[in-house]
Coordinates of C-alpha atoms in Angstrom, one line a residue:
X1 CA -6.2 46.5 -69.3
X2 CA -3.4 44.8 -71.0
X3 CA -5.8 42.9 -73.2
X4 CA -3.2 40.4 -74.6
X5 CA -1.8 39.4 -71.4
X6 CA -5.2 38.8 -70.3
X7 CA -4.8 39.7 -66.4
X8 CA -8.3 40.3 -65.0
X9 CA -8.9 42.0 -61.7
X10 CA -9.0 38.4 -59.5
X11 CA -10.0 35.2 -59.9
X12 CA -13.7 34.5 -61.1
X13 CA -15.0 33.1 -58.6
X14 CA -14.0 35.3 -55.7
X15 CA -15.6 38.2 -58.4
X16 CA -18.8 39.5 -56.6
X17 CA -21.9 40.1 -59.4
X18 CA -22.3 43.0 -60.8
X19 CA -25.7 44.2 -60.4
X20 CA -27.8 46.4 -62.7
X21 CA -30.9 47.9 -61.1
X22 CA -32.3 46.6 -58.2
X23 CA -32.5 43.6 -57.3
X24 CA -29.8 40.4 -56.6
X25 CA -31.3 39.7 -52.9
X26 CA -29.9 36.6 -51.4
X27 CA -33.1 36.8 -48.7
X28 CA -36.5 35.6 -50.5
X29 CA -39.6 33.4 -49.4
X30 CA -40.5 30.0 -50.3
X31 CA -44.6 30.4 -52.7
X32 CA -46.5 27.7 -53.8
X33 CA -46.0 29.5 -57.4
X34 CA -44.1 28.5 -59.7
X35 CA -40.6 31.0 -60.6
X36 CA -40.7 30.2 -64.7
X37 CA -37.1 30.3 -65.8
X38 CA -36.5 30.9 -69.6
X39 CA -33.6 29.6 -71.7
X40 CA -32.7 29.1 -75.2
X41 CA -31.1 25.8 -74.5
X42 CA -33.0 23.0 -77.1
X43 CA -33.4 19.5 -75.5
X44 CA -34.1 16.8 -78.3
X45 CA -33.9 13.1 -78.4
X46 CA -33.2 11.4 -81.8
X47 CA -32.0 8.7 -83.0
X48 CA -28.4 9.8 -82.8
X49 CA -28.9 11.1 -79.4
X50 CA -31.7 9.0 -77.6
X51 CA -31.2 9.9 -74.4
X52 CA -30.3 13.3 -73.8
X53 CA -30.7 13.6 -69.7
X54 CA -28.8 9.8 -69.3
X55 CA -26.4 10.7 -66.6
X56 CA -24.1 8.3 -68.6
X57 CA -24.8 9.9 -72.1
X58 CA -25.0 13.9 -70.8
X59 CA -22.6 16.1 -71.7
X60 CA -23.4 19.4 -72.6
X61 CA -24.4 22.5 -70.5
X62 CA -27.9 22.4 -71.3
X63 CA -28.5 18.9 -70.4
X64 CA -26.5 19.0 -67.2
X65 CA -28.4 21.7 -65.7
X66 CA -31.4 19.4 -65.8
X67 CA -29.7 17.0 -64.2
X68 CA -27.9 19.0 -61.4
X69 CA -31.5 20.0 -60.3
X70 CA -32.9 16.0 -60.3
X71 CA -29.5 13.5 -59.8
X72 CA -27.6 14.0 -56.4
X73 CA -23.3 13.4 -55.9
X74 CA -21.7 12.2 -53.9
X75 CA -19.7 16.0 -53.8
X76 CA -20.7 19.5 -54.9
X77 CA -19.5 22.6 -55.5
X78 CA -19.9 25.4 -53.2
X79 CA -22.2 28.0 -53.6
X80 CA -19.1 30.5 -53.3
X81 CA -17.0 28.3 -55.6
X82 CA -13.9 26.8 -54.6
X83 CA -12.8 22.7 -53.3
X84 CA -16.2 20.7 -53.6
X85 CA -17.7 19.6 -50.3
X86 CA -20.0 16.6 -49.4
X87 CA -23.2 16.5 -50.8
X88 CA -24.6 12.7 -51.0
X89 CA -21.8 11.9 -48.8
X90 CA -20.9 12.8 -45.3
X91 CA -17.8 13.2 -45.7
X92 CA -14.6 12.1 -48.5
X93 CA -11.4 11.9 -49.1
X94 CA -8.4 10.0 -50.1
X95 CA -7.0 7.8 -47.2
X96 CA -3.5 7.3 -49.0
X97 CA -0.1 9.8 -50.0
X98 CA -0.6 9.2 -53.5
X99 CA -4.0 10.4 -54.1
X100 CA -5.0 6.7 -56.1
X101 CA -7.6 5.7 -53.1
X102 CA -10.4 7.6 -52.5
X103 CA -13.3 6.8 -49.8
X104 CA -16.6 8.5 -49.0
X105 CA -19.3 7.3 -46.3
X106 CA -23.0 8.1 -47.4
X107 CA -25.4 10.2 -45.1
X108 CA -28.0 8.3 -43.0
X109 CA -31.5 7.9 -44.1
X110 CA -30.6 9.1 -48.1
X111 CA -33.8 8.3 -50.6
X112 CA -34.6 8.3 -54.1
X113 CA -37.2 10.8 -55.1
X114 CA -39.6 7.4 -55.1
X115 CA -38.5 7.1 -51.5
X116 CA -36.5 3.8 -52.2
X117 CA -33.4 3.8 -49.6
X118 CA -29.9 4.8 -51.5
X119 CA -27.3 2.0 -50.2
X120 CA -23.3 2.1 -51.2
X121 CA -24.5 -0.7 -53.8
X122 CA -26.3 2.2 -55.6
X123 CA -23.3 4.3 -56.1
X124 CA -21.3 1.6 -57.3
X125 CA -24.1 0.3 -59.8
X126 CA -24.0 4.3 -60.9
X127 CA -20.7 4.8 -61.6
X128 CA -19.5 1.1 -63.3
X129 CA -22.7 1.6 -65.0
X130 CA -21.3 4.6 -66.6
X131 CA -18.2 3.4 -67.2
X132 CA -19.6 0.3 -69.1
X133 CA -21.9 1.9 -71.1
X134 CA -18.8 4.4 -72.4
X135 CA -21.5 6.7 -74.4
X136 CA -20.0 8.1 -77.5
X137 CA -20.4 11.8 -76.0
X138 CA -17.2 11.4 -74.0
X139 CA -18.6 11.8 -70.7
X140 CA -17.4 8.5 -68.9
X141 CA -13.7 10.2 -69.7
X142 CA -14.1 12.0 -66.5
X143 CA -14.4 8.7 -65.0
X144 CA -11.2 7.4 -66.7
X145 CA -8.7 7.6 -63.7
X146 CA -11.6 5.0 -61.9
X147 CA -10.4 1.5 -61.1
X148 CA -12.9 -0.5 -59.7
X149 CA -15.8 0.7 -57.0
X150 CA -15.9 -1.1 -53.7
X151 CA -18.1 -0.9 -51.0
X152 CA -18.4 -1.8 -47.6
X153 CA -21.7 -2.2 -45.9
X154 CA -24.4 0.1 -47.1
X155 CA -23.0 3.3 -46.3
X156 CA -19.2 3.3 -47.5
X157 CA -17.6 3.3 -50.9
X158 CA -14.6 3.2 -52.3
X159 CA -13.0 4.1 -55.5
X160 CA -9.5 2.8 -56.4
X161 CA -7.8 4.6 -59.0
X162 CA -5.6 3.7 -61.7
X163 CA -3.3 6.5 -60.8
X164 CA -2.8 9.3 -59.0
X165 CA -6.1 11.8 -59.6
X166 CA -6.2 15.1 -56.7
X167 CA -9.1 16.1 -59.2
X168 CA -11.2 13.3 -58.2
X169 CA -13.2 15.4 -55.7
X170 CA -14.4 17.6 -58.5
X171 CA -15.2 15.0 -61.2
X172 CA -17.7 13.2 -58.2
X173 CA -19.4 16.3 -58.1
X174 CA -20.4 16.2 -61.7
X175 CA -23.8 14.2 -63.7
X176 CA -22.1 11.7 -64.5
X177 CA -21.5 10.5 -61.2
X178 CA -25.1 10.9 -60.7
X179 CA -26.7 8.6 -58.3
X180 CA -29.4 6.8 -60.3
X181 CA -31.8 3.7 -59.0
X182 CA -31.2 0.5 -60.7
X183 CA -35.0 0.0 -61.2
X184 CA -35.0 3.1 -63.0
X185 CA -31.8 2.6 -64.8
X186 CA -30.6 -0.5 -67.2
X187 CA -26.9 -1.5 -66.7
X188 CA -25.7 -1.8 -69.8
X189 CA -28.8 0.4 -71.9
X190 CA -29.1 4.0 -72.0
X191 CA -32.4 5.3 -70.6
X192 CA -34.1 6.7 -73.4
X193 CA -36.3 10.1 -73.5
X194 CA -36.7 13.1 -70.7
X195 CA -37.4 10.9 -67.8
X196 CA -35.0 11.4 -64.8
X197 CA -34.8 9.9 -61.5
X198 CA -32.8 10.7 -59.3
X199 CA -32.5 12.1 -55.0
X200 CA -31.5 15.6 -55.9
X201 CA -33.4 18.5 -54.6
X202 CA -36.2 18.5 -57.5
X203 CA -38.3 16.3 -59.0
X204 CA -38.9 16.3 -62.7
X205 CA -42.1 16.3 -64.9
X206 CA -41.0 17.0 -68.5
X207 CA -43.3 18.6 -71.2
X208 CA -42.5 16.7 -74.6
X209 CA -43.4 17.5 -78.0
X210 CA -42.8 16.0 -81.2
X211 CA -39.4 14.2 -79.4
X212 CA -38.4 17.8 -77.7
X213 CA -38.4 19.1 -74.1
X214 CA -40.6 22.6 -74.3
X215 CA -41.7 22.7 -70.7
X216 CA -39.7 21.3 -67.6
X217 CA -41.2 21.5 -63.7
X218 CA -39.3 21.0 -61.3
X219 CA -40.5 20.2 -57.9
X220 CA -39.4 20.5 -54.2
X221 CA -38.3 16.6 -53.5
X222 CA -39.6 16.2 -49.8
X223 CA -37.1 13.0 -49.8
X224 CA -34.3 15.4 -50.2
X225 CA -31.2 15.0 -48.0
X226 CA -27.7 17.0 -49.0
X227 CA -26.5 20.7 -48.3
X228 CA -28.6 22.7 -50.6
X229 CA -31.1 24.9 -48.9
X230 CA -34.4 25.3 -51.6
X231 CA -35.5 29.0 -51.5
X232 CA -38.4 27.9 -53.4
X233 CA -41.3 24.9 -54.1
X234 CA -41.4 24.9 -57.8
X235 CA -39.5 25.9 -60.9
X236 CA -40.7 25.8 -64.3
X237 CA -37.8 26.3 -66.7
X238 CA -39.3 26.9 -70.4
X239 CA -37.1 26.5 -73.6
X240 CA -37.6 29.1 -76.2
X241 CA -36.4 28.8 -80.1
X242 CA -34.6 32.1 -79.6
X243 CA -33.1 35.0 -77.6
X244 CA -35.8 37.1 -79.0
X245 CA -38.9 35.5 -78.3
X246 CA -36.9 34.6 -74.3
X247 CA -36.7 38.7 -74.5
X248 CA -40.3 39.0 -75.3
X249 CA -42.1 36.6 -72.9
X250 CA -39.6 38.3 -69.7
X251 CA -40.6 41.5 -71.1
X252 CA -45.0 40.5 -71.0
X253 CA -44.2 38.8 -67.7
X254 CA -44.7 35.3 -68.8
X255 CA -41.0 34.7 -67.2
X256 CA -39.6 35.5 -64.4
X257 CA -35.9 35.1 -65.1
X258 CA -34.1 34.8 -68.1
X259 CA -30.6 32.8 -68.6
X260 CA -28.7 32.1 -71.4
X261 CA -28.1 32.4 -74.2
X262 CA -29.0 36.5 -74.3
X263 CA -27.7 38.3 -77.5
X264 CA -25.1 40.7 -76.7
X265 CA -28.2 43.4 -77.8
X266 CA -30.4 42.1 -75.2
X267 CA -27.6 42.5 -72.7
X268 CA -26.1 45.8 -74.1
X269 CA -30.1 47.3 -73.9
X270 CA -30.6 46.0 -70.3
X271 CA -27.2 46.8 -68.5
X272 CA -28.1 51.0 -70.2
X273 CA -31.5 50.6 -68.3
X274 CA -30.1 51.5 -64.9
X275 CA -32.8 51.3 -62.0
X276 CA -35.6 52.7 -63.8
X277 CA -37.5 49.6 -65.1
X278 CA -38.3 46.3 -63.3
X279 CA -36.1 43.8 -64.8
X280 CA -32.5 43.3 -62.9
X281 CA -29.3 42.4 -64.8
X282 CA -27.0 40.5 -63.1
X283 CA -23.5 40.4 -64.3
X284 CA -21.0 37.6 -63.0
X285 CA -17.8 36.5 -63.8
X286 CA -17.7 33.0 -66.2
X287 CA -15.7 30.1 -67.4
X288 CA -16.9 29.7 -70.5
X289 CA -14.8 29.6 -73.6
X290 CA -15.1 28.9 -77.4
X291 CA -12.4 27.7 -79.9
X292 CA -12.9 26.4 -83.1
X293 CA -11.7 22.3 -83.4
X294 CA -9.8 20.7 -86.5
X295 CA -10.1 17.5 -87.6
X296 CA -6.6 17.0 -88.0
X297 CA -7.7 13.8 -90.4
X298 CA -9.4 16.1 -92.5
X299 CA -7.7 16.7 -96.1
X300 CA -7.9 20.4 -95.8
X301 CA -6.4 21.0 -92.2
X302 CA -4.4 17.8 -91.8
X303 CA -1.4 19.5 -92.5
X304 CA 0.1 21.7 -89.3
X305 CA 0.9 24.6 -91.1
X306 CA -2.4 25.6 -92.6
X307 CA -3.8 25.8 -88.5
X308 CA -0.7 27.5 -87.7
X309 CA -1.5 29.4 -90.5
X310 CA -5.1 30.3 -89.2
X311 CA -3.7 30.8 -85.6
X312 CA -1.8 33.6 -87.0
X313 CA -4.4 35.1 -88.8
X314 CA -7.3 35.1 -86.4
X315 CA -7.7 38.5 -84.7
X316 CA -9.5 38.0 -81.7
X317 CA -9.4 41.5 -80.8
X318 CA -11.5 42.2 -83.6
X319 CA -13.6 39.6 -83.4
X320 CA -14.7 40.3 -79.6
X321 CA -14.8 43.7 -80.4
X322 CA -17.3 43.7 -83.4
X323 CA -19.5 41.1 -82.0
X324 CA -19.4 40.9 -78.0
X325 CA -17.8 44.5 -77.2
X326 CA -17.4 44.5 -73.1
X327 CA -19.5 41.1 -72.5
X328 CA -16.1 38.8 -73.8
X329 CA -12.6 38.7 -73.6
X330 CA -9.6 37.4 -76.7
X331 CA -8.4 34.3 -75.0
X332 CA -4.8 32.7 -75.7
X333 CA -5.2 30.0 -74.7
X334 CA -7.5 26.8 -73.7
X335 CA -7.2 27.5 -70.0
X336 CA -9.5 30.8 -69.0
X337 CA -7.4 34.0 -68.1
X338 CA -8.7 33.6 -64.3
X339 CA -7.7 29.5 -63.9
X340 CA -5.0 28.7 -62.1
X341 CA -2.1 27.5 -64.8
X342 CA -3.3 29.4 -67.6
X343 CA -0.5 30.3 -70.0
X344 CA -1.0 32.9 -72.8
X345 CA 0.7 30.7 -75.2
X346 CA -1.0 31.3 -78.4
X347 CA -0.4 34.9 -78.0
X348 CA 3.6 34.2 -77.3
X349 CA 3.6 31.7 -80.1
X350 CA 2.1 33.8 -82.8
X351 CA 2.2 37.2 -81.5
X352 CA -0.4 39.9 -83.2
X353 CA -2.0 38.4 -86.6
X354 CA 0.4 38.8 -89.5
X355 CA -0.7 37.9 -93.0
X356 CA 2.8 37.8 -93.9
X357 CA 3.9 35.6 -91.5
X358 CA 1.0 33.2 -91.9
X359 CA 2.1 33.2 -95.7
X360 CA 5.6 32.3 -94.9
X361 CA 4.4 28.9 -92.7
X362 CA 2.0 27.6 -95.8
X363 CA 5.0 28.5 -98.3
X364 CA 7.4 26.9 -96.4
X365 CA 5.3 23.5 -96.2
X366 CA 4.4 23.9 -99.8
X367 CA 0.4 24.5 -99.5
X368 CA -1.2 25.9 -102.2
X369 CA -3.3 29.2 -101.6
X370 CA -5.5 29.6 -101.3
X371 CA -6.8 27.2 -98.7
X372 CA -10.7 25.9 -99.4
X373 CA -12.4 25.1 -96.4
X374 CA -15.7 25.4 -94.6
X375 CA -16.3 26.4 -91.0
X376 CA -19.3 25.1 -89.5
X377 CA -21.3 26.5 -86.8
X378 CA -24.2 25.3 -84.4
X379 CA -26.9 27.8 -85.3
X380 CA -29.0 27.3 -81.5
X381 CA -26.7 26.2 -78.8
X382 CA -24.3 29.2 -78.2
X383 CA -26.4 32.2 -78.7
X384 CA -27.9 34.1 -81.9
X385 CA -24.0 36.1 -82.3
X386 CA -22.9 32.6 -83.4
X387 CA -23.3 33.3 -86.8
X388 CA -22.1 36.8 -86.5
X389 CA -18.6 35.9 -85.0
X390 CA -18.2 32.7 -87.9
X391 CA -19.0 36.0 -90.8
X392 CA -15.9 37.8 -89.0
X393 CA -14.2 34.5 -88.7
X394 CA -14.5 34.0 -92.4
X395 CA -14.2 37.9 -93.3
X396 CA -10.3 38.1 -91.5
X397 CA -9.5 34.5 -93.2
X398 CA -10.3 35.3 -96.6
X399 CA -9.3 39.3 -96.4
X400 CA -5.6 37.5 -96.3
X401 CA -6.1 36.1 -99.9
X402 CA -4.8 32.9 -98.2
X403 CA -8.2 31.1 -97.4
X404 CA -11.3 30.3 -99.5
X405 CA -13.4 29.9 -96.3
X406 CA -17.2 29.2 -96.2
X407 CA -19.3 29.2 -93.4
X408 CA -22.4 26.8 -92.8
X409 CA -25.1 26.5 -89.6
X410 CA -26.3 23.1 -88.8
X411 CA -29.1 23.1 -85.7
X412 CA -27.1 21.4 -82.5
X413 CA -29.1 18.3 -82.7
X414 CA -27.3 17.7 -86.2
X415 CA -24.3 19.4 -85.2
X416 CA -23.4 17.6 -82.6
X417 CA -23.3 13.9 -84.2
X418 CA -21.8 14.7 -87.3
X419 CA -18.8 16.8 -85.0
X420 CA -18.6 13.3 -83.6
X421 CA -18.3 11.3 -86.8
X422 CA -15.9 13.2 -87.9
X423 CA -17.9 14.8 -90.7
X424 CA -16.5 19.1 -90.3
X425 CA -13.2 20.2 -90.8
X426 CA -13.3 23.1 -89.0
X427 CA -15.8 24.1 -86.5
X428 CA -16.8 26.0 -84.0
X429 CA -17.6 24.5 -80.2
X430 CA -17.7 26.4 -76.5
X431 CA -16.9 24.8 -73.9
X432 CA -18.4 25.0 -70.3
X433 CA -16.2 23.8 -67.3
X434 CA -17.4 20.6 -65.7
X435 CA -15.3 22.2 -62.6
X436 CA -12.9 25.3 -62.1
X437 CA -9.4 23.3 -62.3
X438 CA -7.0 23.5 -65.8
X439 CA -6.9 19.9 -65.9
X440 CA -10.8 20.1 -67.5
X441 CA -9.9 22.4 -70.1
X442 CA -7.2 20.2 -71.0
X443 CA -7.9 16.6 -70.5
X444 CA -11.2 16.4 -72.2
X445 CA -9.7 17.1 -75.5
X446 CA -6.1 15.8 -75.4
X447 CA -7.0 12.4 -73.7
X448 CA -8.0 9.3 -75.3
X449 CA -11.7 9.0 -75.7
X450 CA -11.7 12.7 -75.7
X451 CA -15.2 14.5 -75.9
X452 CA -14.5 16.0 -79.6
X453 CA -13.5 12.3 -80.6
X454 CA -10.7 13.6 -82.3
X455 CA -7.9 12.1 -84.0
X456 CA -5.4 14.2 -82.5
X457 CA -3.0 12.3 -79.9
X458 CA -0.1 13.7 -78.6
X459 CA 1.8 10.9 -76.7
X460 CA 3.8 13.5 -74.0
X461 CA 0.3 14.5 -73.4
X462 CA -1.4 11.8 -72.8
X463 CA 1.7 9.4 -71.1
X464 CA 3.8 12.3 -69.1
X465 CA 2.1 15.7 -68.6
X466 CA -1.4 14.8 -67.9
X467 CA -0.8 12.2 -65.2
X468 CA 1.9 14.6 -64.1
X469 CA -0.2 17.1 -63.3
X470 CA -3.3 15.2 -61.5
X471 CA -0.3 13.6 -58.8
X472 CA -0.4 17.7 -57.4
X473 CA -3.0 18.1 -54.7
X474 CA -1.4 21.6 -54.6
X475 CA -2.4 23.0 -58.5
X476 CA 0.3 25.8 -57.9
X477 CA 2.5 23.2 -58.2
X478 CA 1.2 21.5 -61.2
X479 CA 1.5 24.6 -63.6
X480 CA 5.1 23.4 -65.3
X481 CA 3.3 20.3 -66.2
X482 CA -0.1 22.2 -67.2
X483 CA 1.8 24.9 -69.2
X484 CA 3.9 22.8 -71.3
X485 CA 0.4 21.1 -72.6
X486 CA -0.7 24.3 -73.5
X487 CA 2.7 25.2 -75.6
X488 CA 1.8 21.7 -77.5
X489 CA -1.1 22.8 -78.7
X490 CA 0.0 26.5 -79.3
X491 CA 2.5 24.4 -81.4
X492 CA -0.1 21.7 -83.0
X493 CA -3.5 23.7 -83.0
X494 CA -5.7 21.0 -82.9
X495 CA -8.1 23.4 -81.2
X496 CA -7.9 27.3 -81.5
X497 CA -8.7 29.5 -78.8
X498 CA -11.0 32.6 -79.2
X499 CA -12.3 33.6 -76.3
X500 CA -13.8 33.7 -72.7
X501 CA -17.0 35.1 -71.7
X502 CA -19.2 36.6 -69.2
X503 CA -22.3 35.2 -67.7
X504 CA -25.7 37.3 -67.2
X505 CA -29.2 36.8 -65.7
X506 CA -31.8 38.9 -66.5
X507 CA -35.0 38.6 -63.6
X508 CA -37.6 40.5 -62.6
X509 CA -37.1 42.9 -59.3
X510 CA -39.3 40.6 -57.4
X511 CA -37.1 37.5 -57.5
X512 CA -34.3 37.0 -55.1
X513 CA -31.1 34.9 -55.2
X514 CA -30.4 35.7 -59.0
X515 CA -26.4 36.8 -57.7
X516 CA -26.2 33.2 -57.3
X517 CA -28.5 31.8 -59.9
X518 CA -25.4 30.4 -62.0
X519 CA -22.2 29.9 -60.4
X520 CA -18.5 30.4 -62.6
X521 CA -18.9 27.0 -64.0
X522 CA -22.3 27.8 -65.7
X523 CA -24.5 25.5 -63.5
X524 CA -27.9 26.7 -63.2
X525 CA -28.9 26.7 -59.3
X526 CA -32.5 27.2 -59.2
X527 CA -32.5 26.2 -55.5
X528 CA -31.2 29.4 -54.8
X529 CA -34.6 31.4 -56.5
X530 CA -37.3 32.9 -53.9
X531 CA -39.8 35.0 -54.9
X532 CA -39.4 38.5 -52.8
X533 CA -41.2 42.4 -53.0
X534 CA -40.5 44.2 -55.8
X535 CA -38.2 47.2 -55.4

């Protein structure tokens, strides 16, 4: 493979797993015993964060995959991938040519989990709620293109947009269009702590310690109404400090199934296994990227030419290579390889890394080498190779003689308010799709009351391109508009591509449904778990 131009064998989500060992069964039974999921995922409140499973506050992988087990939408995504279907509702879609009115009709007899009725009025209360409370995450930005809610009896709502949005459908398939009970839920407040109500398929009893969430149950909501079809009663999803000790409790048979984050060891060591042990490896194709973010206020990186400069330096070849070998891929750009509209336009921007033309661009804009900066890291929320791929990271920066770079690990809870504030310079995020469309690998950074909060605004961006693009119910034909945003920020780096990874479950041969267990956009479907025979 052509590893610059990126061309995989099809598009992720029509890849079919890749199974090592023996199981993957879709068939499977429903037990009355638990299936204990492991991950390495850290749920804290704090006082920056207070309320980390808020469906208005919620914005990270971790958090939503509590919440797509507990809080129902109105849409979902298929189990196969592709357009999202009705989930809470009946049946959607827009009723006009422009793709600005949008109108779903509820299904009959829909309940919370506390068997209170869901009405039209509870939709409406969920999403302005949202909207108003405009949490400091930059979730409510997928609500941006939203009007004002209407509704018409108990059953029908409708959402008038501010302009024309064909990626509505996905973005009502996500948490923050969680349906949520006004008794439960304060307009105007954040709902602080682990509790979560909600009409999805589980119900939630959270195990809290010293202000984290250690132990989460999930069970079978007999008030349930939508299209998913539980394979089991009860899931117990158990969050471990790291990779490791996840490894160890799969490997005593404390867990059933392990999810991410996996080191690339862990992976490496159970994909060589073959069928001779009883733990399965399931490999699937994923959506996930990371890129390191500039604050482009920041002394040190405010001028272009020192991120052009690291742009041309970073070799992601290497950096794959050294620290995920087969399990990653260099990406060029902020839309994944396998997206429709992804342009490589990093790569035909700066080409292979040159140290003598990334000391031509800080020369010519009269920057002093070297460069002093720090690039921070979340040392818990992407895996333990974090801090391996920020060493190489600093290693091919500093090996130029044009960069004094420094690395430093802050724990996620930290991390992620001080990114906020405004407090790194460089840094280092990932970023797991909310859905499989270009516009979410674009919008949620570029737009105003982006996600990073960052000072970057690019007016063509924001005023032209983006809007452009969301007027094409047909994304072939947004890709003009889609890949002249990604030669602006090939041009501006206010984010830096690295790469695009893999997804794996690991599971004991007695547990069914782990080919499905996370679909292409990362989300954790534990509906989908039965306990079978072992092989």
């Amino acid at each position: 493979m052509n590893r610059k131009t990126l061309v995989l064998p099809a598009v992720a989500g029509l890849l079919a797993p890749v199974l090592a060992a023996c199981g993957g069964s879709d068939s499977g039974s429903n037990s009355g015993d638990a299936i204990v999921v492991g991950t390495t995922d850290r749920f804290t409140a704090s006082k920056d964060a207070p309320a980390p499973l808020d469906p208005a506050y919620a914005y990270d992988v971790g958090s939503w995959n509590i919440l797509r087990q507990t809080v129902q939408t109105l849409m979902t995504q298929p189990k196969g991938d592709g357009d999202p279907v009705p989930e809470a509702a009946e049946k959607c879609g827009f009723t006009d040519s422009g793709n600005e009115r949008y109108a779903c009709t509820l299904r009959d007899g829909l309940k919370f989990t506390n068997g209170d009725p869901i009405t039209a009025s509870d939709v409406k209360f969920s999403i302005d709620r949202a909207l108003a409370i405009k949490a400091d995450s930059g979730v409510a930005g997928l609500l941006s293109t939203v009007d004002t809610v209407e509704t018409q009896g108990d059953r029908e709502v409708i959402f008038h947009l501010n302009t024309a949005d064909a990626t509505f459908p996905f973005k009502l398939s996500t948490p923050v269009a969680g349906i949520v009970d006004p008794k439960d839920y304060e307009k105007n407040k954040l709902r602080e702590g682990f509790a979560v109500d909600g009409s999805g398929p589980y119900s939630l009893k959270a195990d809290v310690k010293n202000g984290e969430l250690v132990d989460a149950v999930f069970t079978k909501n007999p008030n349930y109404k939508g299209t998913l079809e539980l394979h089991n009663d009860k899931v117990e999803m158990r969050s471990f400090p790291d990779a490791d000790a996840m490894g160890a409790a799969l490997e005593k048979g404390d867990i059933d199934v392990m999810t991410r984050t996996m080191s690339p060891q862990q992976i490496q060591k159970l994909g060589n296994a073959g069928s001779g042990g009883d733990v399965d490896l399931v490999e699937m194709p994923g959506l996930e990227i990371r890129y390191l973010a500039f604050n482009t206020a920041a002394p040190s990186v405010k001028s272009r030419a020192v991120r052009q400069a690291i742009a041309q330096l970073v070799n992601r070849s290497e950096l794959v290579s050294k620290v995920y070998g087969s399990q990653a891929e260099p990406l060029y750009s902020l839309v994944p390889a396998t997206v429709t509209g992804h342009s490589n336009s990093f790569f035909n921007k700066y080409g292979d890394p040159s140290v003598t033309k990334a000391k031509a661009l800080l020369a010519k804009a009269d920057i002093t080498t070297p460069v002093k900066l720090t690039l921070h890291y979340t040392t818990d929320h992407y895996g333990p190779a974090t801090k391996k791929e920020f060493q190489v990271l600093q290693q091919q920066l500093n090996a130029s003689g044009l960069f004094d770079a420094k690395i430093q690990g802050t724990p996620w809870a930290a991390f992620r308010p001080a990114e906020q504030k405004g407090s790194y310079e460089v840094y280092g995020m990932g970023w797991f799709p909310d859905f499989p469309d270009a516009d979410n690998y674009l919008a949620p950074f570029l737009d105003k009351d982006n996600t990073l909060n960052s000072p970057y605004a690019n007016s063509e961006i924001r005023s032209s391109l983006i809007p452009q693009s969301r007027r094409e119910a047909d994304r072939l034909s947004a890709v003009s508009s889609l890949t002249s945003i990604q030669d602006i920020v090939a041009g501006d780096v206010p984010m830096l591509p690295l790469w695009q990874g893999k997804q794996y479950v690991a599971a004991r041969d007695d547990i069914t449904g782990t080919a499905y267990a996370i679909n292409s956009t990362s989300t954790l479907q534990l509906w989908e778990l039965g306990r079978g025979v072992k092989s």
